[in-house]
Short mmCIF file of C-alpha atoms in Angstrom, two decimals:
data_model
loop_
_atom_site.label_atom_id
_atom_site.label_comp_id
_atom_site.label_asym_id
_atom_site.label_seq_id
_atom_site.Cartn_x
_atom_site.Cartn_y
_atom_site.Cartn_z
CA MET A 11 23.36 -4.68 -52.66
CA PRO A 12 19.94 -3.60 -53.90
CA THR A 13 18.79 -7.17 -53.51
CA THR A 14 20.07 -7.27 -49.93
CA SER A 15 18.34 -4.03 -48.96
CA SER A 16 15.09 -5.21 -50.54
CA THR A 17 15.33 -8.43 -48.61
CA ARG A 18 15.79 -6.50 -45.40
CA ARG A 19 12.79 -4.29 -46.11
CA ALA A 20 10.72 -7.37 -46.86
CA ALA A 21 11.86 -8.98 -43.62
CA VAL A 22 10.95 -5.88 -41.62
CA ALA A 23 7.56 -5.68 -43.28
CA SER A 24 6.99 -9.37 -42.68
CA SER A 25 7.90 -9.13 -39.00
CA THR A 26 5.65 -6.10 -38.65
CA ASN A 27 2.72 -7.85 -40.26
CA THR A 28 3.13 -11.01 -38.18
CA ALA A 29 3.68 -9.23 -34.85
CA PRO A 30 0.97 -10.05 -32.29
CA THR A 31 -1.45 -7.20 -31.68
CA ALA A 32 -3.27 -8.58 -28.62
CA PRO A 33 -0.93 -7.12 -25.96
CA ALA A 34 -1.20 -3.63 -27.47
CA ALA A 35 -5.00 -3.87 -27.41
CA LYS A 36 -4.93 -4.85 -23.74
CA ARG A 37 -2.68 -1.94 -22.84
CA ASP A 38 -4.88 0.49 -24.75
CA ARG A 39 -8.00 -0.71 -22.93
CA THR A 40 -6.51 -0.29 -19.46
CA HIS A 41 -5.05 3.04 -20.53
CA TYR A 42 -8.56 4.29 -21.26
CA LEU A 43 -9.74 2.84 -17.96
CA TYR A 44 -7.39 5.03 -15.94
CA ILE A 45 -8.18 8.07 -18.05
CA ALA A 46 -11.79 7.40 -17.06
CA VAL A 47 -10.69 7.32 -13.40
CA ILE A 48 -9.13 10.79 -13.75
CA VAL A 49 -12.29 12.14 -15.36
CA ALA A 50 -14.40 10.53 -12.62
CA VAL A 51 -12.28 12.18 -9.90
CA ALA A 52 -12.74 15.59 -11.53
CA LEU A 53 -16.50 15.05 -11.81
CA GLY A 54 -16.65 13.88 -8.19
CA ILE A 55 -14.91 17.03 -6.96
CA ALA A 56 -17.30 19.16 -9.03
CA VAL A 57 -20.37 17.40 -7.63
CA GLY A 58 -18.98 17.69 -4.09
CA LEU A 59 -18.59 21.46 -4.44
CA ILE A 60 -21.85 22.14 -6.33
CA ALA A 61 -24.21 19.73 -4.51
CA PRO A 62 -22.54 18.66 -1.24
CA ASP A 63 -25.66 17.01 0.20
CA LEU A 64 -26.06 14.81 -2.88
CA ALA A 65 -22.33 14.06 -2.90
CA VAL A 66 -22.39 12.73 0.67
CA GLU A 67 -25.13 10.30 -0.34
CA LEU A 68 -22.75 8.84 -2.96
CA LYS A 69 -20.34 7.56 -0.31
CA PRO A 70 -21.63 3.92 -0.48
CA ILE A 71 -20.49 3.74 -4.12
CA GLY A 72 -16.87 4.39 -3.17
CA THR A 73 -17.11 2.16 -0.10
CA GLY A 74 -18.52 -0.67 -2.20
CA PHE A 75 -15.67 -0.49 -4.70
CA VAL A 76 -12.99 -0.51 -1.98
CA ASN A 77 -14.74 -3.48 -0.34
CA LEU A 78 -14.67 -5.35 -3.66
CA ILE A 79 -10.89 -5.00 -3.72
CA LYS A 80 -10.50 -5.79 -0.01
CA MET A 81 -12.27 -9.12 -0.47
CA MET A 82 -9.39 -10.15 -2.77
CA ILE A 83 -6.60 -9.25 -0.35
CA SER A 84 -6.63 -12.37 1.85
CA PRO A 85 -6.58 -14.97 -0.95
CA ILE A 86 -3.88 -13.04 -2.85
CA ILE A 87 -1.65 -12.79 0.23
CA PHE A 88 -2.19 -16.48 1.00
CA CYS A 89 -1.36 -17.66 -2.52
CA THR A 90 1.67 -15.37 -2.86
CA ILE A 91 3.26 -16.39 0.43
CA VAL A 92 2.54 -20.11 0.11
CA LEU A 93 3.97 -20.22 -3.43
CA GLY A 94 6.99 -18.18 -2.37
CA ILE A 95 7.87 -20.10 0.78
CA GLY A 96 6.75 -23.52 -0.45
CA SER A 97 9.13 -23.36 -3.41
CA VAL A 98 12.16 -22.38 -1.28
CA ARG A 99 13.93 -25.16 0.55
CA LYS A 100 15.78 -23.01 3.08
CA ALA A 101 13.44 -21.77 5.80
CA ALA A 102 16.20 -19.59 7.23
CA LYS A 103 15.85 -17.31 4.21
CA VAL A 104 12.23 -16.53 5.11
CA GLY A 105 13.20 -15.81 8.71
CA ALA A 106 15.94 -13.44 7.56
CA VAL A 107 13.49 -11.54 5.36
CA GLY A 108 11.02 -11.16 8.22
CA GLY A 109 13.68 -10.01 10.69
CA ILE A 110 15.15 -7.44 8.31
CA ALA A 111 11.66 -6.20 7.40
CA LEU A 112 10.59 -5.66 11.02
CA GLY A 113 13.88 -3.95 11.89
CA TYR A 114 13.52 -1.62 8.92
CA PHE A 115 9.85 -0.85 9.70
CA ILE A 116 10.60 0.12 13.30
CA THR A 117 13.53 2.31 12.25
CA MET A 118 11.50 4.15 9.61
CA SER A 119 8.65 4.69 12.09
CA PHE A 120 11.07 6.56 14.35
CA VAL A 121 12.39 8.58 11.40
CA ALA A 122 8.84 9.54 10.36
CA LEU A 123 7.98 10.55 13.93
CA GLY A 124 11.14 12.63 14.14
CA ILE A 125 10.41 14.52 10.92
CA GLY A 126 6.82 15.16 11.99
CA LEU A 127 8.05 16.40 15.36
CA VAL A 128 10.44 18.92 13.82
CA VAL A 129 7.98 20.28 11.23
CA GLY A 130 5.10 20.32 13.72
CA ASN A 131 7.06 22.48 16.15
CA ILE A 132 8.16 24.84 13.38
CA VAL A 133 4.73 25.30 11.75
CA ASP A 134 2.73 25.57 15.02
CA PRO A 135 -0.68 25.68 13.26
CA GLY A 136 -3.15 25.15 16.10
CA THR A 137 -2.96 28.46 17.91
CA GLY A 138 -6.12 30.61 17.98
CA LEU A 139 -8.76 27.97 17.13
CA ALA A 140 -11.90 27.77 19.29
CA VAL A 141 -12.91 24.42 20.78
CA THR A 142 -16.71 24.41 21.18
CA ASP A 143 -18.87 21.85 22.97
CA ALA A 144 -19.86 20.38 19.59
CA VAL A 145 -16.20 19.94 18.69
CA LYS A 146 -15.56 18.21 22.03
CA GLU A 147 -18.39 15.75 21.46
CA THR A 148 -17.12 15.02 17.97
CA GLY A 149 -13.65 14.35 19.33
CA GLN A 150 -14.90 11.96 22.03
CA ALA A 151 -16.90 10.06 19.39
CA GLN A 152 -13.71 9.21 17.53
CA VAL A 153 -12.36 7.03 20.34
CA SER A 154 -12.60 3.52 18.94
CA ASP A 155 -12.94 0.36 20.98
CA GLU A 156 -11.44 -1.64 18.12
CA ALA A 157 -7.83 -0.62 18.80
CA LEU A 158 -6.17 -3.22 21.02
CA PRO A 159 -3.39 -2.93 23.60
CA PRO A 160 -0.08 -4.53 22.51
CA VAL A 161 -0.54 -7.93 24.22
CA GLU A 162 -4.10 -8.40 22.98
CA PHE A 163 -3.01 -7.24 19.52
CA VAL A 164 -0.40 -10.02 19.36
CA LEU A 165 -2.97 -12.61 20.47
CA SER A 166 -5.46 -11.33 17.90
CA ILE A 167 -3.08 -12.41 15.13
CA ILE A 168 -4.04 -16.03 15.90
CA PRO A 169 -7.33 -16.77 14.09
CA THR A 170 -10.20 -18.65 15.73
CA THR A 171 -9.98 -21.30 13.01
CA ILE A 172 -7.70 -21.78 10.02
CA VAL A 173 -10.55 -20.65 7.76
CA SER A 174 -11.70 -17.62 9.78
CA ALA A 175 -8.51 -15.77 8.78
CA PHE A 176 -10.02 -15.49 5.29
CA THR A 177 -13.63 -14.82 6.28
CA GLU A 178 -12.80 -12.03 8.77
CA GLY A 179 -10.45 -10.20 6.40
CA GLN A 180 -7.60 -9.86 8.91
CA VAL A 181 -4.35 -9.40 6.99
CA LEU A 182 -2.03 -10.51 9.80
CA GLN A 183 -4.13 -13.62 10.49
CA THR A 184 -3.94 -14.53 6.81
CA LEU A 185 -0.20 -13.91 6.92
CA LEU A 186 0.21 -16.31 9.84
CA VAL A 187 -1.83 -19.10 8.19
CA ALA A 188 0.05 -18.62 4.91
CA LEU A 189 3.44 -18.84 6.65
CA LEU A 190 2.43 -22.07 8.40
CA ALA A 191 1.12 -23.55 5.14
CA GLY A 192 4.27 -22.51 3.27
CA PHE A 193 6.60 -24.08 5.85
CA ALA A 194 4.46 -27.24 5.89
CA LEU A 195 4.79 -27.55 2.11
CA GLN A 196 8.54 -27.05 2.47
CA ALA A 197 8.66 -30.01 4.85
CA MET A 198 6.58 -32.16 2.47
CA GLY A 199 9.19 -31.86 -0.29
CA ASN A 200 8.17 -33.28 -3.68
CA ALA A 201 4.88 -34.54 -2.22
CA GLY A 202 3.76 -30.92 -1.87
CA THR A 203 4.38 -30.04 -5.55
CA PRO A 204 0.80 -30.92 -6.71
CA ILE A 205 -0.58 -28.68 -3.94
CA LEU A 206 1.66 -25.81 -5.06
CA ARG A 207 0.43 -26.27 -8.62
CA GLY A 208 -3.17 -26.11 -7.43
CA ILE A 209 -2.49 -22.93 -5.42
CA GLU A 210 -0.82 -21.37 -8.44
CA HIS A 211 -3.97 -21.95 -10.51
CA ILE A 212 -6.07 -20.44 -7.70
CA GLN A 213 -3.77 -17.41 -7.68
CA ARG A 214 -4.31 -16.92 -11.40
CA LEU A 215 -8.08 -17.10 -10.87
CA VAL A 216 -7.99 -14.56 -8.03
CA PHE A 217 -5.88 -12.09 -9.99
CA ARG A 218 -8.17 -12.44 -13.00
CA ILE A 219 -11.16 -11.60 -10.78
CA LEU A 220 -9.26 -8.57 -9.45
CA ALA A 221 -8.59 -7.40 -13.02
CA MET A 222 -12.35 -7.61 -13.69
CA VAL A 223 -13.16 -5.66 -10.52
CA MET A 224 -10.79 -2.87 -11.58
CA TRP A 225 -13.16 -1.94 -14.41
CA ALA A 226 -15.47 -0.51 -11.75
CA ALA A 227 -12.71 1.89 -10.63
CA PRO A 228 -14.15 5.03 -12.33
CA ILE A 229 -17.53 4.55 -10.61
CA GLY A 230 -15.88 3.90 -7.25
CA ALA A 231 -13.55 6.88 -7.64
CA PHE A 232 -16.46 9.18 -8.48
CA GLY A 233 -18.46 8.15 -5.38
CA ALA A 234 -15.48 8.28 -3.02
CA ILE A 235 -14.09 11.67 -4.02
CA ALA A 236 -17.56 13.28 -4.25
CA ALA A 237 -18.36 12.17 -0.70
CA VAL A 238 -15.03 13.46 0.63
CA THR A 239 -15.41 16.85 -1.05
CA GLY A 240 -19.08 17.23 -0.08
CA SER A 241 -18.61 16.29 3.58
CA ALA A 242 -15.59 18.51 4.27
CA GLY A 243 -16.79 21.79 2.86
CA LEU A 244 -14.72 24.86 2.00
CA ASP A 245 -14.93 26.41 5.48
CA ALA A 246 -13.11 23.50 7.11
CA LEU A 247 -10.50 23.53 4.36
CA LYS A 248 -9.83 27.26 4.77
CA SER A 249 -9.59 27.28 8.57
CA LEU A 250 -7.31 24.24 8.73
CA ALA A 251 -5.32 24.89 5.55
CA VAL A 252 -2.08 25.47 7.49
CA LEU A 253 -2.24 22.05 9.13
CA MET A 254 -3.10 20.35 5.82
CA LEU A 255 -0.33 22.07 3.90
CA GLY A 256 2.19 21.43 6.66
CA PHE A 257 1.28 17.75 6.69
CA TYR A 258 1.47 17.48 2.89
CA VAL A 259 4.87 19.18 2.84
CA THR A 260 6.17 16.88 5.58
CA CYS A 261 5.04 13.77 3.71
CA PHE A 262 6.64 15.13 0.53
CA LEU A 263 9.96 15.73 2.30
CA PHE A 264 9.90 12.26 3.85
CA VAL A 265 9.22 10.51 0.54
CA PHE A 266 11.44 12.53 -1.80
CA ILE A 267 14.36 13.09 0.56
CA VAL A 268 14.50 10.20 3.07
CA LEU A 269 13.02 7.38 0.99
CA ALA A 270 14.57 8.66 -2.25
CA ALA A 271 18.04 8.79 -0.66
CA LEU A 272 17.69 5.27 0.75
CA LEU A 273 16.53 3.89 -2.58
CA ARG A 274 19.37 5.57 -4.44
CA ILE A 275 22.09 4.55 -1.96
CA VAL A 276 20.96 0.95 -1.32
CA ALA A 277 19.41 -0.08 -4.62
CA GLY A 278 20.85 2.51 -7.02
CA MET A 279 17.34 3.30 -8.23
CA ASN A 280 15.61 6.60 -8.99
CA ILE A 281 12.46 6.95 -6.92
CA LEU A 282 10.67 8.86 -9.70
CA THR A 283 11.24 5.93 -12.07
CA LEU A 284 9.76 3.52 -9.52
CA PHE A 285 6.77 5.80 -8.92
CA LYS A 286 6.18 6.10 -12.66
CA TYR A 287 5.96 2.30 -12.80
CA LEU A 288 3.43 2.42 -9.93
CA GLY A 289 1.54 5.41 -11.32
CA ARG A 290 -1.80 3.64 -11.73
CA GLU A 291 -1.67 2.41 -8.14
CA PHE A 292 -1.06 5.94 -6.86
CA LEU A 293 -4.03 7.15 -8.92
CA LEU A 294 -6.20 4.41 -7.46
CA ILE A 295 -5.21 5.39 -3.90
CA LEU A 296 -5.77 9.08 -4.60
CA SER A 297 -9.27 8.40 -5.89
CA THR A 298 -10.33 6.07 -3.05
CA SER A 299 -8.36 7.52 -0.07
CA SER A 300 -7.36 3.95 0.79
CA SER A 301 -3.90 2.40 0.40
CA GLU A 302 -5.50 -1.04 0.81
CA SER A 303 -7.17 -0.63 -2.58
CA ALA A 304 -3.72 -0.92 -4.20
CA LEU A 305 -2.31 -3.71 -1.98
CA PRO A 306 -3.09 -6.62 -4.36
CA ARG A 307 -1.69 -4.72 -7.34
CA LEU A 308 1.46 -3.80 -5.38
CA ILE A 309 2.09 -7.50 -4.71
CA ALA A 310 1.65 -8.34 -8.39
CA LYS A 311 3.78 -5.44 -9.62
CA MET A 312 6.64 -6.03 -7.19
CA GLU A 313 6.84 -9.65 -8.32
CA HIS A 314 6.76 -8.53 -11.95
CA LEU A 315 9.51 -6.00 -11.16
CA GLY A 316 11.85 -8.84 -10.19
CA VAL A 317 11.59 -9.12 -6.39
CA SER A 318 11.24 -12.75 -5.24
CA LYS A 319 7.92 -14.14 -4.04
CA PRO A 320 9.03 -14.70 -0.39
CA VAL A 321 10.24 -11.09 -0.05
CA VAL A 322 7.10 -9.63 -1.63
CA GLY A 323 4.76 -11.98 0.24
CA ILE A 324 6.22 -11.13 3.64
CA THR A 325 7.21 -7.47 3.22
CA VAL A 326 4.07 -6.03 1.63
CA PRO A 327 1.36 -7.47 3.96
CA THR A 328 3.50 -6.90 7.07
CA GLY A 329 4.32 -3.38 5.93
CA TYR A 330 0.64 -2.53 5.61
CA SER A 331 0.36 -3.12 9.37
CA PHE A 332 3.77 -2.04 10.68
CA ASN A 333 5.25 0.35 8.12
CA LEU A 334 2.74 3.20 8.25
CA ASP A 335 5.06 6.15 7.70
CA GLY A 336 2.28 8.54 6.69
CA THR A 337 0.23 7.61 9.74
CA MET A 338 3.23 8.25 12.01
CA ILE A 339 3.72 11.74 10.57
CA TYR A 340 -0.03 12.41 10.81
CA MET A 341 -0.26 11.44 14.49
CA THR A 342 2.77 13.57 15.36
CA MET A 343 1.55 16.75 13.69
CA ALA A 344 -2.08 16.22 14.74
CA SER A 345 -1.09 15.78 18.40
CA LEU A 346 0.93 19.00 18.40
CA PHE A 347 -1.88 20.82 16.56
CA ILE A 348 -4.51 19.69 19.07
CA ALA A 349 -2.35 20.58 22.07
CA ASP A 350 -1.82 24.11 20.73
CA ALA A 351 -5.52 24.52 19.85
CA MET A 352 -6.53 23.43 23.37
CA GLY A 353 -4.26 26.09 24.84
CA THR A 354 -1.97 23.50 26.46
CA PRO A 355 1.13 23.34 24.24
CA MET A 356 3.47 20.48 25.11
CA SER A 357 7.16 20.76 25.83
CA ILE A 358 9.59 18.43 24.06
CA GLY A 359 9.76 16.37 27.25
CA GLU A 360 5.99 15.83 27.03
CA GLN A 361 5.88 15.31 23.26
CA ILE A 362 8.35 12.42 23.04
CA PRO A 363 6.63 10.04 25.54
CA LEU A 364 3.23 10.72 23.91
CA LEU A 365 4.55 10.02 20.44
CA LEU A 366 6.35 6.84 21.52
CA PHE A 367 3.06 5.68 23.06
CA LEU A 368 1.22 6.45 19.81
CA LEU A 369 3.90 4.54 17.90
CA VAL A 370 3.08 1.39 19.88
CA ALA A 371 -0.69 2.06 19.90
CA SER A 372 -0.78 2.34 16.10
CA LYS A 373 0.21 -1.32 15.77
CA GLY A 374 -2.91 -2.30 17.70
CA ALA A 375 -5.12 -0.49 15.19
CA ALA A 376 -3.66 -2.12 12.09
CA GLY A 377 -7.02 -3.43 10.90
CA VAL A 378 -9.24 -0.60 12.11
CA THR A 379 -11.11 1.35 9.44
CA GLY A 380 -9.86 4.96 9.41
CA ALA A 381 -6.99 3.82 11.62
CA GLY A 382 -5.25 7.20 11.63
CA LEU A 383 -8.00 9.17 13.38
CA ALA A 384 -9.16 6.24 15.53
CA THR A 385 -5.62 5.52 16.73
CA LEU A 386 -4.95 9.19 17.47
CA ALA A 387 -8.14 9.50 19.55
CA GLY A 388 -7.56 6.21 21.36
CA GLY A 389 -3.92 7.01 22.09
CA LEU A 390 -4.74 10.45 23.46
CA GLN A 391 -7.55 8.95 25.55
CA SER A 392 -5.09 6.53 27.17
CA HIS A 393 -2.06 8.79 27.54
CA LYS A 394 -3.38 12.38 27.68
CA PRO A 395 -7.23 12.38 28.00
CA ALA A 396 -7.50 16.19 28.15
CA LEU A 397 -6.53 16.40 24.48
CA VAL A 398 -9.23 14.05 23.14
CA ASP A 399 -11.77 16.88 22.94
CA GLY A 400 -9.58 18.61 20.37
CA VAL A 401 -9.72 15.67 17.95
CA GLY A 402 -13.04 17.06 16.71
CA LEU A 403 -11.16 19.98 15.18
CA ILE A 404 -9.57 17.81 12.48
CA VAL A 405 -12.49 15.49 11.73
CA GLY A 406 -13.65 17.71 8.88
CA ILE A 407 -10.33 17.53 7.02
CA ASP A 408 -9.27 14.03 8.07
CA ARG A 409 -10.33 12.48 4.77
CA PHE A 410 -8.20 14.96 2.84
CA MET A 411 -5.26 14.23 5.11
CA SER A 412 -5.91 10.52 4.66
CA GLU A 413 -5.05 10.99 0.98
CA ALA A 414 -1.49 11.98 1.90
CA ARG A 415 -1.38 9.32 4.64
CA ALA A 416 -2.33 6.57 2.21
CA LEU A 417 0.00 7.74 -0.55
CA THR A 418 2.94 8.00 1.88
CA ASN A 419 2.21 4.58 3.40
CA PHE A 420 2.06 3.03 -0.06
CA ALA A 421 5.28 4.72 -1.19
CA GLY A 422 7.02 3.55 1.98
CA ASN A 423 5.99 -0.06 1.42
CA ALA A 424 6.96 -0.04 -2.25
CA VAL A 425 10.42 1.31 -1.41
CA ALA A 426 10.74 -1.13 1.52
CA THR A 427 10.08 -4.10 -0.77
CA VAL A 428 12.88 -3.05 -3.13
CA LEU A 429 15.29 -2.31 -0.27
CA ILE A 430 14.67 -5.61 1.54
CA GLY A 431 14.93 -7.49 -1.75
CA THR A 432 18.31 -5.81 -2.30
CA TRP A 433 19.60 -6.52 1.21
CA THR A 434 18.61 -10.20 1.00
CA LYS A 435 19.86 -10.49 -2.61
CA GLU A 436 16.38 -11.59 -3.68
CA ILE A 437 15.97 -9.17 -6.56
CA ASP A 438 16.81 -9.60 -10.23
CA ARG A 439 18.51 -6.30 -11.11
CA GLU A 440 18.63 -7.00 -14.83
CA ARG A 441 14.88 -7.59 -14.87
CA VAL A 442 14.31 -4.45 -12.76
CA ASP A 443 16.10 -2.35 -15.35
CA GLN A 444 14.10 -3.92 -18.18
CA VAL A 445 10.75 -3.44 -16.42
CA LEU A 446 11.41 0.18 -15.42
CA ALA A 447 12.59 0.91 -18.97
CA GLY A 448 9.27 -0.38 -20.32
CA GLN A 449 10.78 -3.37 -22.10
CA LEU A 450 8.74 -5.88 -20.05
CA PRO A 451 5.26 -4.34 -19.65
CA PHE A 452 2.98 -5.45 -16.84
CA ASP A 453 0.06 -7.63 -17.98
CA GLU A 454 -3.05 -5.73 -16.87
CA ALA A 455 -5.37 -8.55 -17.98
CA THR A 456 -4.03 -11.28 -15.67
CA LEU A 457 -1.80 -9.26 -13.25
CA LEU A 458 0.59 -12.22 -13.48
CA ASP A 459 3.60 -13.18 -15.59
CA ASP A 460 3.21 -16.16 -17.88
CA HIS A 461 6.65 -17.38 -16.89
CA GLU A 462 7.26 -17.20 -13.16
CA GLY A 463 10.87 -18.24 -13.72
CA ALA A 464 11.55 -14.70 -14.86
CA ALA A 465 11.30 -13.52 -11.27
CA ALA A 466 14.26 -13.34 -8.94
CA PRO A 467 15.71 -16.83 -8.60
CA SER A 468 15.67 -18.82 -5.39
CA ASP A 469 18.70 -20.79 -4.28
CA GLY A 470 19.15 -24.52 -4.14
CA ASP A 471 16.15 -26.72 -4.83
CA GLY A 472 13.87 -23.69 -4.75
CA GLU A 473 14.95 -22.65 -8.23
CA ALA A 474 14.02 -26.01 -9.68
CA SER A 475 10.68 -25.95 -7.91
CA GLU A 476 9.81 -22.53 -9.32
CA LYS A 477 10.67 -23.72 -12.84
CA GLU A 478 8.45 -26.75 -12.38
CA LEU A 479 5.60 -24.48 -11.32
CA ALA A 480 6.13 -22.26 -14.35
CA LYS A 481 5.89 -25.27 -16.66
CA ALA A 482 2.72 -26.41 -14.92
#
């Protein structure tokens, strides 16, 4: 017996000594990176409060960092969708995913509007504010010509050339080109395998570049949050605190009651566990006020979680244009706030048509920078012009509200990916449990798994194709 126990101790010591240390080093490095982001956010807020004029001048730093990430979005979406669809032999599966996704997005938009409508009528925050000529001019300046009517929006999805979808940075145009390329590779059969292998290598390159860009996150976070704090000022925050708090509470209720219930009932998953897994992405959004900054990482993390490539590739990019739950709540509460502040409160009969119009109009502003405020102003201009002047009242706090908008939009798309993966049976539940338990950590260095076969399996020939790609 003593010999046996000594042997065991020796074996444990041997396995400990021979265990690879590289992954731990990688995790430690990225851990320090996100601690640096938190410190940078705190410093940015301090600079914004102490020296607001200087803080506003730092805005290009934050904008530059977000643009660095945005330049990676189109190639990542293209590679993800082409690899996902090209390795699946049944095109009907892709169509089913798209149909379920759009149906879910429309339903949740109505739910978000409904919640915003109820809370907005209860809180009633706009009464008693003065609308000056300066406020009116500011409101009129927010009307953007970039938002398109529904028909023109649909036509705008078609790129001028097959390459311009990448150069213009239009997510839906990239999505269309990627779908066509994926279906074409499906039709090519085995002849398309070398092309898929090449695209897989390109995907690895793109994700490696993104991992390098992320090391600039603390600098970008500092510039972005300093500019937001410096430009808003304490006066705007105090006078509009009721609207801000009401909006934050509404977003909280939507995420932790509606989305949490759906996730628990459909997928049997705890939303807090999922959000813990996506904690670094939420921090990135909070520090940049942009949900797009986390889009590439959401794609990578959802695939790592165990959702199949076709579901992730279709749901996430489409959701960033059509599943804007936070924006829906924002437009509802902002419209009611402005109507009250202008002294022309709307009845329920007036509120519902306006909000339905804004629901449709928001899809035409999918690619517009600051889409929430621009869509609100453009929608009011088209449907109820008298209220546009009041948009200037919320310009000062819009960036703070955009934090909650972006976080809610991101949470909605993360939950949607899991739900749609569950409904289409394109999610590996065993892998999900392992990932959320921390047994399969996400590789922060490459943002990709070394063995793609570990993802949710495809049916038929698609499974074999994915294994071939993994070996390549």
